[in-house]
CSV table of C-alpha atoms in Angstrom, one decimal:
chain,number,residue,atom,x,y,z
A,26,UNK,CA,0.0,0.0,0.0
A,27,UNK,CA,1.2,3.4,-0.9
A,28,UNK,CA,0.1,6.9,-0.2
A,29,UNK,CA,-0.7,8.9,-3.3
A,30,UNK,CA,-1.2,12.7,-3.3
A,31,UNK,CA,-4.2,13.6,-5.3
A,32,UNK,CA,-4.9,17.3,-4.7
A,33,UNK,CA,-4.7,20.1,-2.3
A,34,UNK,CA,-7.7,20.5,-0.1
A,35,UNK,CA,-8.8,23.7,-1.8
A,36,UNK,CA,-8.8,22.1,-5.2
A,37,UNK,CA,-12.0,20.1,-4.3
A,38,UNK,CA,-15.0,22.2,-3.3
A,39,UNK,CA,-17.6,21.1,-0.8
A,40,UNK,CA,-19.9,18.6,-2.5
A,41,UNK,CA,-17.7,18.2,-5.5
A,42,UNK,CA,-15.4,15.5,-6.7
A,43,UNK,CA,-12.1,15.0,-8.5
A,44,UNK,CA,-11.7,12.0,-10.8
A,45,UNK,CA,-8.2,11.0,-11.6
A,46,UNK,CA,-6.0,7.9,-12.1
A,47,UNK,CA,-4.2,6.6,-9.1
A,48,UNK,CA,-1.8,3.8,-9.5
A,49,UNK,CA,-3.5,2.5,-12.7
A,50,UNK,CA,-7.1,2.8,-11.6
A,51,UNK,CA,-9.6,5.6,-12.0
A,52,UNK,CA,-10.7,6.9,-8.6
A,53,UNK,CA,-13.0,9.7,-7.5
A,54,UNK,CA,-12.3,11.7,-4.4
A,55,UNK,CA,-15.4,13.4,-3.1
A,56,UNK,CA,-15.4,16.2,-0.5
A,57,UNK,CA,-18.3,16.6,1.9
A,58,UNK,CA,-17.5,19.3,4.4
A,59,UNK,CA,-14.0,18.6,5.8
A,60,UNK,CA,-14.2,14.9,4.9
A,61,UNK,CA,-12.8,13.3,1.8
A,62,UNK,CA,-14.0,9.9,0.4
A,63,UNK,CA,-12.3,7.9,-2.4
A,64,UNK,CA,-14.4,5.6,-4.5
A,65,UNK,CA,-13.5,3.5,-7.6
A,66,UNK,CA,-15.1,5.1,-10.6
A,67,UNK,CA,-16.6,1.8,-11.7
A,68,UNK,CA,-20.2,0.6,-11.3
A,69,UNK,CA,-20.4,-3.1,-10.5
A,70,UNK,CA,-23.6,-3.3,-12.4
A,71,UNK,CA,-22.5,-2.9,-16.1
A,72,UNK,CA,-19.1,-1.2,-15.6
A,73,UNK,CA,-20.4,2.3,-16.0
A,74,UNK,CA,-18.6,5.5,-14.8
A,75,UNK,CA,-20.3,5.5,-11.4
A,76,UNK,CA,-18.6,8.6,-10.0
A,77,UNK,CA,-19.6,10.9,-12.8
A,78,UNK,CA,-23.2,10.8,-11.5
A,79,UNK,CA,-24.9,13.1,-9.1
A,80,UNK,CA,-24.1,13.2,-5.4
A,81,UNK,CA,-27.1,13.6,-3.2
A,82,UNK,CA,-29.0,12.4,-0.1
A,83,UNK,CA,-31.4,9.6,0.0
A,84,UNK,CA,-35.0,8.7,0.8
A,85,UNK,CA,-35.7,7.1,4.2
A,86,UNK,CA,-38.8,5.4,5.6
A,87,UNK,CA,-39.0,4.0,9.1
A,88,UNK,CA,-41.7,2.2,11.0
A,89,UNK,CA,-44.3,2.4,12.2
A,90,UNK,CA,-45.9,4.6,9.5
A,91,UNK,CA,-43.1,4.4,6.8
A,92,UNK,CA,-43.7,8.0,5.8
A,93,UNK,CA,-41.0,9.1,3.4
A,94,UNK,CA,-38.4,11.5,4.7
A,95,UNK,CA,-35.2,12.8,3.0
A,96,UNK,CA,-31.8,12.4,4.5
A,97,UNK,CA,-30.0,15.3,2.9
A,98,UNK,CA,-26.5,14.3,3.9
A,99,UNK,CA,-24.8,14.1,0.5
A,100,UNK,CA,-23.3,10.7,0.5
A,101,UNK,CA,-25.0,8.8,-2.3
A,102,UNK,CA,-23.6,8.8,-5.8
A,103,UNK,CA,-25.9,7.7,-8.6
A,104,UNK,CA,-24.4,5.9,-11.6
A,105,UNK,CA,-25.4,7.9,-14.7
A,106,UNK,CA,-26.0,4.8,-16.8
A,107,UNK,CA,-28.7,2.8,-14.8
A,108,UNK,CA,-29.2,4.8,-11.6
A,109,UNK,CA,-27.6,2.3,-9.2
A,110,UNK,CA,-26.8,4.2,-6.0
A,111,UNK,CA,-23.9,3.7,-3.7
A,112,UNK,CA,-22.8,5.2,-0.4
A,113,UNK,CA,-19.5,7.0,-0.9
A,114,UNK,CA,-18.4,6.3,2.7
A,115,UNK,CA,-19.0,2.6,2.7
A,116,UNK,CA,-19.2,1.7,-1.0
A,117,UNK,CA,-22.4,-0.2,-0.3
A,118,UNK,CA,-25.3,-0.1,-2.7
A,119,UNK,CA,-28.1,1.8,-0.9
A,120,UNK,CA,-30.7,-0.7,-2.0
A,121,UNK,CA,-28.9,-3.9,-1.0
A,122,UNK,CA,-25.6,-4.0,0.8
A,123,UNK,CA,-24.6,-7.2,-0.9
A,124,UNK,CA,-23.4,-5.0,-3.7
A,125,UNK,CA,-20.5,-2.6,-3.2
A,126,UNK,CA,-17.9,-0.7,-5.0
A,127,UNK,CA,-14.3,-0.5,-3.7
A,128,UNK,CA,-13.5,2.5,-1.5
A,129,UNK,CA,-10.1,3.7,-0.4
A,130,UNK,CA,-8.8,5.3,2.8
A,131,UNK,CA,-7.9,9.0,2.5
A,132,UNK,CA,-5.7,11.2,4.7
A,133,UNK,CA,-5.2,15.0,4.8
A,134,UNK,CA,-1.7,16.2,5.7
A,135,UNK,CA,-0.6,19.8,5.4
A,136,UNK,CA,-3.6,20.7,3.3
A,137,UNK,CA,-2.9,17.9,0.9
A,138,UNK,CA,-5.3,15.0,0.2
A,139,UNK,CA,-3.8,11.5,-0.1
A,140,UNK,CA,-5.4,8.2,-1.2
A,141,UNK,CA,-4.0,5.0,0.3
A,142,UNK,CA,-3.8,2.2,-2.2
B,29,UNK,CA,-43.5,-41.5,-5.3
B,30,UNK,CA,-43.1,-44.3,-2.8
B,31,UNK,CA,-40.0,-42.6,-1.4
B,32,UNK,CA,-41.9,-39.6,-0.4
B,33,UNK,CA,-43.0,-39.4,3.3
B,34,UNK,CA,-45.8,-37.0,2.6
B,35,UNK,CA,-47.7,-35.5,-0.3
B,36,UNK,CA,-49.6,-32.3,0.3
B,37,UNK,CA,-51.8,-30.5,-2.2
B,38,UNK,CA,-51.5,-26.9,-1.2
B,39,UNK,CA,-54.5,-25.8,-3.2
B,40,UNK,CA,-57.5,-28.1,-3.2
B,41,UNK,CA,-61.1,-27.1,-4.0
B,42,UNK,CA,-64.5,-27.8,-2.8
B,43,UNK,CA,-67.4,-27.6,-5.3
B,44,UNK,CA,-69.8,-25.3,-3.4
B,45,UNK,CA,-73.0,-23.7,-4.4
B,46,UNK,CA,-74.6,-20.9,-2.5
B,47,UNK,CA,-77.3,-23.3,-1.4
B,48,UNK,CA,-74.7,-25.4,0.4
B,49,UNK,CA,-73.6,-22.7,2.8
B,50,UNK,CA,-76.7,-20.5,2.8
B,51,UNK,CA,-78.1,-22.2,5.9
B,52,UNK,CA,-74.9,-21.3,7.8
B,53,UNK,CA,-75.3,-17.6,7.3
B,54,UNK,CA,-76.1,-16.0,10.6
B,55,UNK,CA,-79.8,-15.1,10.5
B,56,UNK,CA,-79.7,-12.6,13.4
B,57,UNK,CA,-77.0,-10.6,11.8
B,58,UNK,CA,-77.6,-11.0,8.0
B,59,UNK,CA,-81.3,-11.7,8.0
B,60,UNK,CA,-82.1,-8.9,5.5
B,61,UNK,CA,-79.5,-9.6,2.8
B,62,UNK,CA,-80.1,-13.4,3.3
B,63,UNK,CA,-83.7,-12.9,2.0
B,64,UNK,CA,-82.3,-11.2,-1.1
B,65,UNK,CA,-79.6,-13.9,-1.7
B,66,UNK,CA,-82.3,-16.5,-1.4
B,67,UNK,CA,-84.4,-15.0,-4.2
B,68,UNK,CA,-81.5,-15.1,-6.7
B,69,UNK,CA,-82.1,-17.6,-9.5
B,70,UNK,CA,-78.5,-17.1,-10.8
B,71,UNK,CA,-76.2,-16.1,-7.9
B,72,UNK,CA,-73.2,-16.1,-10.3
B,73,UNK,CA,-74.7,-13.2,-12.1
B,74,UNK,CA,-77.0,-11.6,-9.6
B,75,UNK,CA,-74.9,-11.7,-6.4
B,76,UNK,CA,-71.5,-12.2,-8.0
B,77,UNK,CA,-70.7,-10.4,-11.2
B,78,UNK,CA,-69.1,-13.1,-13.4
B,79,UNK,CA,-69.1,-12.1,-17.0
B,80,UNK,CA,-66.9,-14.4,-19.1
B,81,UNK,CA,-66.7,-13.9,-22.9
B,82,UNK,CA,-67.9,-17.4,-23.5
B,83,UNK,CA,-69.3,-20.1,-21.1
B,84,UNK,CA,-66.4,-21.4,-19.1
B,85,UNK,CA,-65.0,-24.7,-20.3
B,86,UNK,CA,-67.5,-25.2,-23.1
B,87,UNK,CA,-67.6,-28.7,-24.6
B,88,UNK,CA,-65.9,-30.2,-21.5
B,89,UNK,CA,-67.3,-32.0,-18.5
B,90,UNK,CA,-67.0,-28.7,-16.6
B,91,UNK,CA,-69.1,-26.7,-19.1
B,92,UNK,CA,-70.8,-23.8,-17.3
B,93,UNK,CA,-70.6,-25.6,-14.0
B,94,UNK,CA,-70.1,-22.6,-11.9
B,95,UNK,CA,-69.8,-24.6,-8.7
B,96,UNK,CA,-66.9,-26.4,-10.1
B,97,UNK,CA,-66.4,-29.6,-11.9
B,98,UNK,CA,-69.0,-31.8,-10.4
B,99,UNK,CA,-69.0,-33.9,-13.5
B,100,UNK,CA,-65.2,-34.2,-14.0
B,101,UNK,CA,-64.6,-37.1,-11.7
B,102,UNK,CA,-66.5,-39.8,-9.9
B,103,UNK,CA,-68.8,-38.7,-7.0
B,104,UNK,CA,-69.0,-40.4,-3.7
B,105,UNK,CA,-71.9,-40.2,-1.3
B,106,UNK,CA,-71.5,-36.6,-0.2
B,107,UNK,CA,-69.0,-33.8,-0.7
B,108,UNK,CA,-66.7,-34.9,2.1
B,109,UNK,CA,-66.5,-38.4,0.9
B,110,UNK,CA,-66.0,-37.2,-2.7
B,111,UNK,CA,-63.1,-35.0,-1.6
B,112,UNK,CA,-61.4,-37.8,0.4
B,113,UNK,CA,-62.0,-40.3,-2.5
B,114,UNK,CA,-60.2,-38.0,-4.9
B,115,UNK,CA,-57.2,-37.5,-2.5
B,116,UNK,CA,-57.0,-41.2,-2.2
B,117,UNK,CA,-57.1,-41.7,-6.0
B,118,UNK,CA,-54.0,-39.6,-6.4
B,119,UNK,CA,-52.2,-40.7,-3.2
B,120,UNK,CA,-52.3,-37.2,-1.7
B,121,UNK,CA,-52.1,-37.3,2.1
B,122,UNK,CA,-53.4,-33.8,2.9
B,123,UNK,CA,-55.4,-31.2,1.1
B,124,UNK,CA,-55.7,-27.5,1.9
B,125,UNK,CA,-59.2,-26.4,0.9
B,126,UNK,CA,-60.0,-23.4,-1.1
B,127,UNK,CA,-63.5,-22.5,-2.6
B,128,UNK,CA,-64.6,-22.6,-6.2
B,129,UNK,CA,-67.6,-20.3,-6.3
B,130,UNK,CA,-66.1,-18.0,-3.6
B,131,UNK,CA,-62.9,-17.2,-5.5
B,132,UNK,CA,-65.2,-14.8,-7.3
B,133,UNK,CA,-66.0,-13.0,-4.1
B,134,UNK,CA,-64.3,-9.8,-5.2
B,135,UNK,CA,-67.0,-9.5,-7.9
B,136,UNK,CA,-69.7,-9.2,-5.3
B,137,UNK,CA,-70.8,-5.5,-5.4
B,138,UNK,CA,-72.9,-5.5,-2.3
B,139,UNK,CA,-70.8,-5.4,0.9
B,140,UNK,CA,-73.5,-6.9,3.1
B,141,UNK,CA,-73.8,-9.8,0.7
B,142,UNK,CA,-70.1,-10.3,0.6
B,143,UNK,CA,-70.0,-10.4,4.4
B,144,UNK,CA,-72.9,-12.8,4.6
B,145,UNK,CA,-71.4,-15.1,2.1
B,146,UNK,CA,-68.2,-15.3,3.9
B,147,UNK,CA,-70.0,-15.8,7.2
B,148,UNK,CA,-71.8,-18.8,5.8
B,149,UNK,CA,-69.0,-20.3,3.7
B,150,UNK,CA,-66.3,-20.4,6.4
B,151,UNK,CA,-68.6,-22.1,8.8
B,152,UNK,CA,-69.8,-24.6,6.2
B,153,UNK,CA,-66.3,-25.6,5.2
B,154,UNK,CA,-65.2,-26.0,8.7
B,155,UNK,CA,-68.2,-28.1,9.8
B,156,UNK,CA,-68.5,-30.1,6.6
B,157,UNK,CA,-64.8,-30.9,5.9
B,158,UNK,CA,-62.3,-29.7,8.4
B,159,UNK,CA,-64.1,-30.9,11.6
B,160,UNK,CA,-64.7,-34.3,9.9
B,161,UNK,CA,-61.2,-35.2,8.6
B,162,UNK,CA,-57.7,-34.6,9.8
B,163,UNK,CA,-56.5,-34.8,6.2
B,164,UNK,CA,-58.4,-31.7,5.2
B,165,UNK,CA,-57.6,-28.1,6.3
B,166,UNK,CA,-59.0,-24.8,5.2
B,167,UNK,CA,-58.2,-21.2,4.4
B,168,UNK,CA,-60.5,-18.6,6.0
B,169,UNK,CA,-62.0,-16.6,3.2
B,170,UNK,CA,-62.1,-12.8,3.9
B,171,UNK,CA,-64.1,-10.1,2.0
B,172,UNK,CA,-62.2,-7.2,0.5
B,173,UNK,CA,-65.5,-5.3,0.6
B,174,UNK,CA,-65.4,-5.4,4.4
B,175,UNK,CA,-61.9,-5.9,5.8
B,176,UNK,CA,-63.0,-5.6,9.4
B,177,UNK,CA,-65.3,-8.5,8.8
B,178,UNK,CA,-62.3,-10.4,7.4
B,179,UNK,CA,-60.4,-9.6,10.6
B,180,UNK,CA,-63.4,-10.8,12.6
B,181,UNK,CA,-63.5,-14.1,10.7
B,182,UNK,CA,-59.8,-14.6,11.3
B,183,UNK,CA,-60.2,-14.1,15.0
B,184,UNK,CA,-63.2,-16.4,15.0
B,185,UNK,CA,-61.6,-19.3,13.2
B,186,UNK,CA,-57.9,-18.7,13.4
B,187,UNK,CA,-57.0,-20.7,16.5
B,188,UNK,CA,-59.0,-23.8,15.5
B,189,UNK,CA,-57.2,-27.0,14.5
B,190,UNK,CA,-57.3,-27.3,10.7
B,191,UNK,CA,-57.6,-23.6,10.0
B,192,UNK,CA,-54.2,-22.9,8.3
B,193,UNK,CA,-54.3,-19.8,6.2
B,194,UNK,CA,-56.3,-16.6,5.2
B,195,UNK,CA,-57.5,-16.5,1.7
B,196,UNK,CA,-57.5,-13.0,0.4
B,197,UNK,CA,-58.0,-13.7,-3.3
B,198,UNK,CA,-55.8,-12.3,-6.1
B,199,UNK,CA,-58.1,-11.3,-9.0
B,200,UNK,CA,-60.8,-8.6,-9.4
B,201,UNK,CA,-60.2,-6.6,-6.2
B,202,UNK,CA,-61.1,-2.9,-6.8
B,203,UNK,CA,-58.8,-1.9,-3.9
B,204,UNK,CA,-55.4,-3.4,-4.4
B,205,UNK,CA,-54.2,-5.9,-1.9
B,206,UNK,CA,-51.2,-3.7,-1.0
B,207,UNK,CA,-53.5,-0.8,0.1
B,208,UNK,CA,-53.8,0.1,3.8
B,209,UNK,CA,-57.5,-0.6,3.4
B,210,UNK,CA,-56.4,-4.3,3.9
B,211,UNK,CA,-54.4,-3.6,7.0
B,212,UNK,CA,-57.0,-5.0,9.4
B,213,UNK,CA,-56.8,-8.3,7.6
B,214,UNK,CA,-53.0,-8.5,7.5
B,215,UNK,CA,-52.8,-7.5,11.2
B,216,UNK,CA,-55.3,-10.2,12.2
B,217,UNK,CA,-53.5,-12.8,10.1
B,218,UNK,CA,-50.2,-11.9,11.6
B,219,UNK,CA,-51.6,-12.0,15.1
B,220,UNK,CA,-53.1,-15.4,14.4
B,221,UNK,CA,-49.8,-16.6,12.9
B,222,UNK,CA,-51.5,-17.6,9.7
B,223,UNK,CA,-50.1,-17.1,6.2
B,224,UNK,CA,-52.1,-15.1,3.7
B,225,UNK,CA,-52.9,-16.6,0.4
B,226,UNK,CA,-53.7,-15.1,-2.9
B,227,UNK,CA,-55.7,-17.4,-5.2
B,228,UNK,CA,-56.0,-16.0,-8.7
B,229,UNK,CA,-59.2,-16.7,-10.6
B,230,UNK,CA,-60.8,-16.4,-14.0
B,231,UNK,CA,-64.3,-15.7,-12.8
B,232,UNK,CA,-63.1,-12.4,-11.4
B,233,UNK,CA,-61.1,-11.2,-14.3
B,234,UNK,CA,-64.2,-9.5,-15.9
B,235,UNK,CA,-64.7,-7.3,-12.9
B,236,UNK,CA,-61.4,-5.5,-12.3
B,237,UNK,CA,-57.7,-5.9,-12.9
B,238,UNK,CA,-56.0,-7.7,-14.7
B,239,UNK,CA,-58.7,-7.3,-17.3
B,240,UNK,CA,-62.2,-6.0,-17.4
B,241,UNK,CA,-65.0,-7.4,-19.6
B,242,UNK,CA,-64.0,-5.8,-22.9
B,243,UNK,CA,-61.8,-7.3,-25.5
B,244,UNK,CA,-61.4,-11.0,-24.7
B,245,UNK,CA,-63.3,-13.0,-27.2
B,246,UNK,CA,-62.7,-16.4,-25.7
B,247,UNK,CA,-62.9,-18.0,-22.3
B,248,UNK,CA,-59.5,-19.5,-22.9
B,249,UNK,CA,-58.0,-16.1,-23.1
B,250,UNK,CA,-59.4,-15.3,-19.6
B,251,UNK,CA,-57.9,-18.5,-18.3
B,252,UNK,CA,-54.4,-17.9,-19.7
B,253,UNK,CA,-54.2,-14.3,-18.6
B,254,UNK,CA,-56.0,-14.1,-15.3
B,255,UNK,CA,-53.7,-16.1,-13.1
B,256,UNK,CA,-50.2,-14.9,-13.8
B,257,UNK,CA,-51.2,-11.3,-14.5
B,258,UNK,CA,-53.0,-11.1,-11.1
B,259,UNK,CA,-49.9,-12.4,-9.3
B,260,UNK,CA,-47.5,-10.2,-11.2
B,261,UNK,CA,-49.4,-7.1,-10.3
B,262,UNK,CA,-50.1,-8.1,-6.7
B,263,UNK,CA,-46.6,-9.1,-5.9
B,264,UNK,CA,-45.2,-6.0,-7.4
B,265,UNK,CA,-47.4,-3.8,-5.3
B,266,UNK,CA,-47.0,-5.8,-2.1
B,267,UNK,CA,-43.2,-5.7,-2.4
B,268,UNK,CA,-42.6,-2.3,-3.8
B,269,UNK,CA,-45.0,-0.7,-1.3
B,270,UNK,CA,-43.3,-2.4,1.6
B,271,UNK,CA,-46.1,-4.6,2.9
B,272,UNK,CA,-43.6,-7.3,4.1
B,273,UNK,CA,-41.8,-4.6,6.1
B,274,UNK,CA,-45.1,-3.3,7.5
B,275,UNK,CA,-46.0,-6.9,8.6
B,276,UNK,CA,-42.7,-8.5,9.3
B,277,UNK,CA,-44.0,-11.8,10.6
B,278,UNK,CA,-46.4,-12.5,7.7
B,279,UNK,CA,-45.9,-15.2,5.1
B,280,UNK,CA,-47.4,-14.8,1.6
B,281,UNK,CA,-48.6,-17.6,-0.7
B,282,UNK,CA,-49.5,-17.3,-4.4
B,283,UNK,CA,-51.8,-19.9,-5.8
B,284,UNK,CA,-52.7,-21.3,-9.2
B,285,UNK,CA,-50.5,-19.6,-11.8
B,286,UNK,CA,-47.8,-22.3,-12.2
B,287,UNK,CA,-44.1,-21.5,-11.8
B,288,UNK,CA,-42.8,-20.2,-15.1
B,289,UNK,CA,-43.7,-16.6,-14.4
B,290,UNK,CA,-41.7,-16.5,-11.1
B,291,UNK,CA,-38.1,-16.4,-12.4
B,292,UNK,CA,-39.0,-13.7,-15.0
B,293,UNK,CA,-40.7,-11.6,-12.4
B,294,UNK,CA,-38.0,-12.0,-9.8
B,295,UNK,CA,-35.5,-10.6,-12.2
B,296,UNK,CA,-37.7,-7.7,-13.1
B,297,UNK,CA,-38.5,-6.8,-9.5
B,298,UNK,CA,-34.8,-6.8,-8.5
B,299,UNK,CA,-33.7,-4.9,-11.6
B,300,UNK,CA,-36.1,-2.0,-11.1
B,301,UNK,CA,-35.6,-2.0,-7.4
B,302,UNK,CA,-31.9,-1.4,-8.0
B,303,UNK,CA,-32.6,1.3,-10.5
B,304,UNK,CA,-35.6,3.1,-9.0
B,305,UNK,CA,-35.3,2.1,-5.3
B,306,UNK,CA,-35.6,5.7,-4.1
B,307,UNK,CA,-39.3,5.2,-4.5
B,308,UNK,CA,-39.3,2.3,-2.1
B,309,UNK,CA,-37.2,3.3,0.9
B,310,UNK,CA,-39.1,1.0,3.2
B,311,UNK,CA,-37.3,-2.0,1.7
B,312,UNK,CA,-33.8,-2.7,3.0
B,313,UNK,CA,-32.8,-5.5,0.6
B,314,UNK,CA,-33.6,-6.8,-2.8
B,315,UNK,CA,-37.2,-7.9,-3.4
B,316,UNK,CA,-36.0,-11.4,-4.1
B,317,UNK,CA,-34.6,-11.7,-0.6
B,318,UNK,CA,-38.1,-11.0,0.8
B,319,UNK,CA,-39.4,-13.6,-1.7
B,320,UNK,CA,-36.8,-16.2,-0.6
B,321,UNK,CA,-37.6,-15.6,3.1
B,322,UNK,CA,-41.4,-15.3,3.1
B,323,UNK,CA,-43.1,-15.9,-0.2
B,324,UNK,CA,-44.3,-19.3,-1.4
B,325,UNK,CA,-46.0,-20.5,-4.6
B,326,UNK,CA,-48.2,-23.4,-5.5
B,327,UNK,CA,-47.2,-25.2,-8.6
B,328,UNK,CA,-50.3,-26.1,-10.5
B,329,UNK,CA,-50.6,-25.8,-13.5
B,330,UNK,CA,-46.9,-26.4,-14.0
B,331,UNK,CA,-47.3,-26.0,-17.8
B,332,UNK,CA,-47.0,-27.9,-21.0
B,333,UNK,CA,-43.4,-28.5,-22.2
B,334,UNK,CA,-43.9,-30.9,-25.2
B,335,UNK,CA,-42.1,-33.6,-23.3
B,336,UNK,CA,-39.1,-31.4,-22.4
B,337,UNK,CA,-39.4,-32.4,-18.8
B,338,UNK,CA,-36.1,-30.8,-17.9
B,339,UNK,CA,-37.7,-27.4,-18.5
B,340,UNK,CA,-40.0,-27.9,-15.5
B,341,UNK,CA,-37.0,-28.7,-13.4
B,342,UNK,CA,-35.1,-25.6,-14.7
B,343,UNK,CA,-38.0,-23.4,-14.0
B,344,UNK,CA,-38.3,-24.8,-10.5
B,345,UNK,CA,-34.6,-24.2,-9.9
B,346,UNK,CA,-34.8,-20.6,-11.1
B,347,UNK,CA,-38.0,-19.9,-9.1
B,348,UNK,CA,-36.5,-21.3,-5.9
B,349,UNK,CA,-37.4,-24.9,-5.0
B,350,UNK,CA,-37.6,-24.2,-1.3
B,351,UNK,CA,-40.5,-21.8,-2.0
B,352,UNK,CA,-42.6,-24.1,-4.2
B,353,UNK,CA,-45.4,-26.3,-3.0
B,354,UNK,CA,-47.1,-28.9,-5.0
B,355,UNK,CA,-50.8,-28.3,-5.6
B,356,UNK,CA,-53.4,-30.5,-7.4
B,357,UNK,CA,-56.3,-28.2,-7.8
B,358,UNK,CA,-58.7,-31.1,-7.8
B,359,UNK,CA,-61.4,-31.3,-9.1
B,360,UNK,CA,-60.9,-28.6,-11.6
B,361,UNK,CA,-60.3,-29.6,-15.2
B,362,UNK,CA,-56.8,-28.1,-15.3
B,363,UNK,CA,-55.7,-30.1,-12.2
B,364,UNK,CA,-52.2,-31.6,-11.9
B,365,UNK,CA,-51.7,-35.2,-10.7
B,366,UNK,CA,-48.7,-35.4,-8.4
B,367,UNK,CA,-46.6,-37.0,-11.1
B,368,UNK,CA,-47.0,-33.9,-13.3
B,369,UNK,CA,-44.5,-32.2,-11.0
B,370,UNK,CA,-42.8,-35.2,-9.4
B,371,UNK,CA,-41.6,-36.9,-12.6
B,372,UNK,CA,-39.8,-33.9,-14.1
B,373,UNK,CA,-38.0,-33.0,-10.8
B,374,UNK,CA,-37.3,-36.3,-9.2
B,375,UNK,CA,-33.9,-37.0,-10.8
B,376,UNK,CA,-33.0,-33.4,-11.5
B,377,UNK,CA,-33.4,-31.6,-8.2
B,378,UNK,CA,-31.9,-32.5,-4.8
B,379,UNK,CA,-33.9,-35.2,-2.9
B,380,UNK,CA,-34.6,-32.7,0.0
B,381,UNK,CA,-35.9,-30.2,-2.6
B,382,UNK,CA,-38.1,-32.8,-4.2
B,383,UNK,CA,-39.5,-33.8,-0.8
B,384,UNK,CA,-40.0,-30.2,0.1
B,385,UNK,CA,-41.9,-29.4,-3.0
B,386,UNK,CA,-44.1,-32.4,-2.9
B,387,UNK,CA,-45.2,-31.9,0.7
B,388,UNK,CA,-42.7,-31.1,3.4
B,389,UNK,CA,-42.6,-27.4,2.7
B,390,UNK,CA,-46.4,-27.1,2.9
B,391,UNK,CA,-46.3,-29.0,6.2
B,392,UNK,CA,-44.2,-26.3,7.6
B,393,UNK,CA,-45.8,-23.3,6.0
B,394,UNK,CA,-49.3,-24.3,7.0
B,395,UNK,CA,-48.2,-26.0,10.2
B,396,UNK,CA,-49.8,-29.3,9.3
B,397,UNK,CA,-49.5,-32.5,11.1
């Protein structure tokens, strides 16, 4: 495992992402607030460019009445090809956690963002 | 079939007429509507609203026999003896009784009539068949026209030996089975620890979804379309609207559409859940996982494969053998003898899967024996 510098912190705005090649694979680094999350730019469904899709919150419905509410924490990326949705923090598909995309650890040091891979 | 410990038909029928269970309708509660029902010369048209494009099963022994195939097979001395004789003929150990006439219950426009019919039918079946034989069990029929009456019937009959399920019906409901209108029925079934069953039916197809009385020219078209289309729609709505989450201890059984539609529909449900799941946030896994855990299907009619028996086994494998239960549908003229299912699967599926499909799964789902 190596530490790869991908950007300075001010190069990625809040709610935005940077897509770049890291050690031979295409990875997106998303920024939400002061946190950075790295996700493989690859949808496990049909190999689409997952991380080029929108980043948004998600619908939630809890018992007993299952009324829909909206969790607006922007942590769900939607594949632009077929709308599969994944959590950028865990890599899990939000509809069924049996499906997941690879995620990578990130660190921030001296205003630089690194991906561990 | 000699290596099977038990054979269960998870969908058997009685051949009832209104006159059979009319005396069992509570006079003190339904005395008024009883008088009206009694005056009907043709209950199928005047109490029920059955409007097929041609007479059902014309030029067969079941022609226009709305009470169900009285001429298809030999008759014994009475309806109980006839039922048991037919189970014996096909080496079936246990039969779970559904109605024939009353599968058209959703077509009854008058809610008092629907409630009265249910009141009489459930008691008649219990007293005539279930109380008289430990090989026969019943599904309590509930009226969609009056869900509170349905819940009342479940509470009345649910804890008696031999009462093993709640029959909701699959075809012709004007209010879909996923709607909260039905919540009293589901809550009562869950409380009574009884599975809910959805029996599709051609008599109700002229009334409401999946097809109203318009463009079908043949009775055969009703028969082909009614069963799978009813289940496809109901299952889509039940799952996508989160009914299994709302009633987490409930088991769901779909009857009389064969098994070929199941693999196709499983794939479609999962595909569009993954793509459009933001509309169904109450689900926390793929629809097929709910199906695997809590949905069951009876097998009749398994379908015609032009002697390609392996196709039946493949369909069963794709549908999920652990969720399939043999059903005969005797005495209806599209019934399946046990061999219709057993022969294609016996050497192609695992022995425990074969035993499960032929009877052991039904023993567990319906808590028989």
